[in-house]
PDB file of C-alpha atoms in Angstrom:
ATOM      1  CA  MET A  86     -44.017-192.422 -73.931  1.00  0.00           C
ATOM      2  CA  ALA A  87     -47.099-191.643 -71.821  1.00  0.00           C
ATOM      3  CA  ALA A  88     -46.590-191.179 -67.958  1.00  0.00           C
ATOM      4  CA  GLY A  89     -49.140-193.906 -66.937  1.00  0.00           C
ATOM      5  CA  ARG A  90     -48.138-196.651 -69.425  1.00  0.00           C
ATOM      6  CA  GLN A  91     -45.768-199.423 -68.729  1.00  0.00           C
ATOM      7  CA  THR A  92     -43.702-200.771 -71.415  1.00  0.00           C
ATOM      8  CA  ARG A  93     -43.261-204.457 -71.987  1.00  0.00           C
ATOM      9  CA  VAL A  94     -39.853-205.819 -71.155  1.00  0.00           C
ATOM     10  CA  PRO A  95     -38.579-208.591 -73.343  1.00  0.00           C
ATOM     11  CA  PRO A  96     -37.831-211.811 -71.502  1.00  0.00           C
ATOM     12  CA  HIS A  97     -34.095-211.778 -72.285  1.00  0.00           C
ATOM     13  CA  SER A  98     -33.624-208.554 -70.694  1.00  0.00           C
ATOM     14  CA  ARG A  99     -35.605-209.064 -67.440  1.00  0.00           C
ATOM     15  CA  ASN A 100     -33.556-208.970 -64.142  1.00  0.00           C
ATOM     16  CA  PHE A 101     -34.120-212.428 -62.655  1.00  0.00           C
ATOM     17  CA  PHE A 102     -32.303-211.539 -59.395  1.00  0.00           C
ATOM     18  CA  SER A 103     -34.651-208.726 -58.299  1.00  0.00           C
ATOM     19  CA  PRO A 104     -36.768-209.692 -55.137  1.00  0.00           C
ATOM     20  CA  ALA A 105     -40.066-208.493 -56.818  1.00  0.00           C
ATOM     21  CA  LYS A 106     -39.993-210.959 -59.818  1.00  0.00           C
ATOM     22  CA  ARG A 107     -37.960-213.817 -58.198  1.00  0.00           C
ATOM     23  CA  ARG A 108     -39.739-217.195 -57.954  1.00  0.00           C
ATOM     24  CA  PRO A 109     -38.473-220.095 -56.079  1.00  0.00           C
ATOM     25  CA  ARG A 110     -36.507-222.435 -58.232  1.00  0.00           C
ATOM     26  CA  ARG A 111     -37.039-226.259 -57.838  1.00  0.00           C
ATOM     27  CA  PHE A 112     -33.439-227.947 -58.030  1.00  0.00           C
ATOM     28  CA  PHE A 113     -34.676-231.228 -56.721  1.00  0.00           C
ATOM     29  CA  PRO A 114     -37.585-233.315 -57.754  1.00  0.00           C
ATOM     30  CA  PRO A 115     -40.616-233.653 -55.421  1.00  0.00           C
ATOM     31  CA  VAL A 116     -39.277-237.160 -54.237  1.00  0.00           C
ATOM     32  CA  MET A 117     -36.508-235.381 -52.340  1.00  0.00           C
ATOM     33  CA  GLU A 118     -38.648-233.320 -50.255  1.00  0.00           C
ATOM     34  CA  ASN A 119     -39.647-235.849 -47.831  1.00  0.00           C
ATOM     35  CA  GLN A 120     -36.239-236.353 -46.218  1.00  0.00           C
ATOM     36  CA  LYS A 121     -37.672-237.364 -42.717  1.00  0.00           C
ATOM     37  CA  ARG A 122     -38.794-240.759 -43.783  1.00  0.00           C
ATOM     38  CA  ALA A 123     -36.797-243.684 -42.513  1.00  0.00           C
ATOM     39  CA  ALA A 124     -34.358-245.449 -44.948  1.00  0.00           C
ATOM     40  CA  GLY A 125     -35.078-248.940 -46.370  1.00  0.00           C
ATOM     41  CA  ARG A 126     -38.282-250.657 -46.963  1.00  0.00           C
ATOM     42  CA  PRO A 127     -41.463-249.913 -44.817  1.00  0.00           C
ATOM     43  CA  PRO A 128     -42.104-252.407 -42.163  1.00  0.00           C
ATOM     44  CA  HIS A 129     -44.341-255.539 -42.916  1.00  0.00           C
ATOM     45  CA  ILE A 130     -47.654-255.248 -41.312  1.00  0.00           C
ATOM     46  CA  PRO A 131     -49.423-258.626 -41.197  1.00  0.00           C
ATOM     47  CA  SER A 132     -53.236-258.578 -41.851  1.00  0.00           C
ATOM     48  CA  ALA A 133     -55.757-261.057 -40.399  1.00  0.00           C
ATOM     49  CA  THR A 134     -55.992-262.909 -43.716  1.00  0.00           C
ATOM     50  CA  GLU A 135     -52.244-263.294 -43.951  1.00  0.00           C
ATOM     51  CA  ARG A 136     -52.129-264.556 -40.303  1.00  0.00           C
ATOM     52  CA  ARG A 137     -54.876-267.313 -41.105  1.00  0.00           C
ATOM     53  CA  LEU A 138     -53.032-268.221 -44.496  1.00  0.00           C
ATOM     54  CA  VAL A 139     -49.606-268.768 -42.663  1.00  0.00           C
ATOM     55  CA  GLN A 140     -51.194-270.902 -39.942  1.00  0.00           C
ATOM     56  CA  MET A 141     -53.099-273.008 -42.505  1.00  0.00           C
ATOM     57  CA  LEU A 142     -50.052-273.409 -44.627  1.00  0.00           C
ATOM     58  CA  ALA A 143     -47.845-274.333 -41.604  1.00  0.00           C
ATOM     59  CA  SER A 144     -50.405-276.709 -40.362  1.00  0.00           C
ATOM     60  CA  GLN A 145     -50.329-278.563 -43.581  1.00  0.00           C
ATOM     61  CA  GLY A 146     -46.570-279.030 -43.342  1.00  0.00           C
ATOM     62  CA  ILE A 147     -45.573-276.494 -46.080  1.00  0.00           C
ATOM     63  CA  PRO A 148     -41.883-275.575 -45.510  1.00  0.00           C
ATOM     64  CA  GLN A 149     -41.198-271.907 -44.387  1.00  0.00           C
ATOM     65  CA  ALA A 150     -39.310-270.961 -47.665  1.00  0.00           C
ATOM     66  CA  GLU A 151     -42.478-271.797 -49.623  1.00  0.00           C
ATOM     67  CA  ILE A 152     -44.845-269.654 -47.323  1.00  0.00           C
ATOM     68  CA  CYS A 153     -42.304-266.850 -47.829  1.00  0.00           C
ATOM     69  CA  ARG A 154     -42.606-267.238 -51.568  1.00  0.00           C
ATOM     70  CA  VAL A 155     -46.406-267.066 -51.276  1.00  0.00           C
ATOM     71  CA  LEU A 156     -46.370-264.034 -49.146  1.00  0.00           C
ATOM     72  CA  ASP A 157     -43.421-262.273 -50.871  1.00  0.00           C
ATOM     73  CA  ILE A 158     -41.355-261.673 -47.701  1.00  0.00           C
ATOM     74  CA  SER A 159     -37.975-262.995 -46.343  1.00  0.00           C
ATOM     75  CA  GLU A 160     -37.684-265.894 -43.950  1.00  0.00           C
ATOM     76  CA  LYS A 161     -36.659-263.529 -41.269  1.00  0.00           C
ATOM     77  CA  THR A 162     -39.707-261.339 -41.526  1.00  0.00           C
ATOM     78  CA  LEU A 163     -41.919-264.423 -41.465  1.00  0.00           C
ATOM     79  CA  ARG A 164     -40.415-265.909 -38.371  1.00  0.00           C
ATOM     80  CA  LYS A 165     -40.591-262.311 -36.819  1.00  0.00           C
ATOM     81  CA  ALA A 166     -44.137-261.380 -37.794  1.00  0.00           C
ATOM     82  CA  TYR A 167     -45.833-264.784 -37.867  1.00  0.00           C
ATOM     83  CA  ARG A 168     -44.194-266.650 -34.801  1.00  0.00           C
ATOM     84  CA  LYS A 169     -47.326-267.520 -33.106  1.00  0.00           C
ATOM     85  CA  GLN A 170     -49.036-268.710 -36.254  1.00  0.00           C
ATOM     86  CA  LEU A 171     -46.161-270.898 -37.223  1.00  0.00           C
ATOM     87  CA  ASP A 172     -45.958-272.498 -33.798  1.00  0.00           C
ATOM     88  CA  ILE A 173     -49.719-273.254 -33.769  1.00  0.00           C
ATOM     89  CA  GLY A 174     -49.321-274.674 -37.337  1.00  0.00           C
ATOM     90  CA  ALA A 175     -46.277-276.871 -36.078  1.00  0.00           C
ATOM     91  CA  ALA A 176     -48.307-278.162 -33.009  1.00  0.00           C
ATOM     92  CA  LYS A 177     -51.237-279.087 -35.315  1.00  0.00           C
ATOM     93  CA  VAL A 178     -48.847-281.090 -37.681  1.00  0.00           C
ATOM     94  CA  GLU A 179     -47.238-282.979 -34.700  1.00  0.00           C
ATOM     95  CA  ALA A 180     -50.695-283.737 -33.257  1.00  0.00           C
ATOM     96  CA  LYS A 181     -51.785-285.159 -36.697  1.00  0.00           C
ATOM     97  CA  LEU A 182     -48.558-287.298 -36.898  1.00  0.00           C
ATOM     98  CA  VAL A 183     -48.816-288.508 -33.352  1.00  0.00           C
ATOM     99  CA  GLY A 184     -52.409-289.503 -33.776  1.00  0.00           C
ATOM    100  CA  HIS A 185     -51.633-291.459 -36.982  1.00  0.00           C
ATOM    101  CA  LEU A 186     -48.591-293.009 -35.340  1.00  0.00           C
ATOM    102  CA  LEU A 187     -50.573-294.214 -32.425  1.00  0.00           C
ATOM    103  CA  ARG A 188     -53.351-295.560 -34.614  1.00  0.00           C
ATOM    104  CA  LEU A 189     -50.721-297.660 -36.579  1.00  0.00           C
ATOM    105  CA  ALA A 190     -49.114-298.739 -33.241  1.00  0.00           C
ATOM    106  CA  SER A 191     -52.441-300.104 -32.141  1.00  0.00           C
ATOM    107  CA  GLY A 192     -52.385-302.810 -34.857  1.00  0.00           C
ATOM    108  CA  ASN A 193     -51.013-306.247 -34.900  1.00  0.00           C
ATOM    109  CA  SER A 194     -48.580-306.100 -38.037  1.00  0.00           C
ATOM    110  CA  ASP A 195     -44.921-305.383 -38.505  1.00  0.00           C
ATOM    111  CA  VAL A 196     -45.759-301.724 -39.114  1.00  0.00           C
ATOM    112  CA  ALA A 197     -47.299-301.517 -35.685  1.00  0.00           C
ATOM    113  CA  LEU A 198     -44.218-302.853 -33.968  1.00  0.00           C
ATOM    114  CA  LYS A 199     -41.999-300.298 -35.842  1.00  0.00           C
ATOM    115  CA  ALA A 200     -44.446-297.541 -34.996  1.00  0.00           C
ATOM    116  CA  ILE A 201     -44.324-298.507 -31.300  1.00  0.00           C
ATOM    117  CA  GLN A 202     -40.497-298.649 -31.378  1.00  0.00           C
ATOM    118  CA  PHE A 203     -40.225-295.283 -33.109  1.00  0.00           C
ATOM    119  CA  THR A 204     -42.843-293.633 -30.507  1.00  0.00           C
ATOM    120  CA  LEU A 205     -40.892-294.944 -27.555  1.00  0.00           C
ATOM    121  CA  LYS A 206     -37.550-293.728 -28.994  1.00  0.00           C
ATOM    122  CA  ALA A 207     -38.756-290.171 -30.076  1.00  0.00           C
ATOM    123  CA  ARG A 208     -41.170-289.364 -27.457  1.00  0.00           C
ATOM    124  CA  PHE A 209     -39.626-291.132 -24.332  1.00  0.00           C
ATOM    125  CA  GLY A 210     -35.992-291.648 -24.898  1.00  0.00           C
ATOM    126  CA  TRP A 211     -36.220-295.492 -25.109  1.00  0.00           C
ATOM    127  CA  SER A 212     -33.319-297.284 -26.384  1.00  0.00           C
ATOM    128  CA  PRO A 213     -33.303-301.206 -27.303  1.00  0.00           C
ATOM    129  CA  PHE A 214     -29.484-301.277 -26.234  1.00  0.00           C
ATOM    130  CA  ALA A 215     -29.918-299.470 -22.847  1.00  0.00           C
ATOM    131  CA  PRO A 216     -29.546-301.870 -19.785  1.00  0.00           C
ATOM    132  CA  PRO A 217     -32.767-302.849 -18.204  1.00  0.00           C
ATOM    133  CA  PRO A 218     -33.440-300.703 -15.090  1.00  0.00           C
ATOM    134  CA  SER A 219     -32.310-302.319 -11.829  1.00  0.00           C
ATOM    135  CA  SER A 220     -34.984-303.133  -9.129  1.00  0.00           C
TER     136      SER A 220
END
């Protein structure tokens, strides 16, 4: 053999543990490299569109379980992330119902009498069985 020539070494005879030829080996897939990420699902970050949707659905009287199904989140997450929108929606439903009840109570039929009695019981704690106030 000539002095300046290198001979090719067959792959089965290479020394894999020599520092010059050693390459880092990947024992774990790349997914395992990000170990600093918190465990569990990522947090739900509500968007402005989702907030408007929750408020609109709550103001129509849609149950929270149905709203959760629309957004694909749990009821706990819905109450935690959208508390203000749920409260505003509930207030709108109540205002609509009270307005309708007062409109019914202003009539002259039996329905009006029942509406007045219900309003007095629910909103003002009135009872037909309570003794009259003493003067």
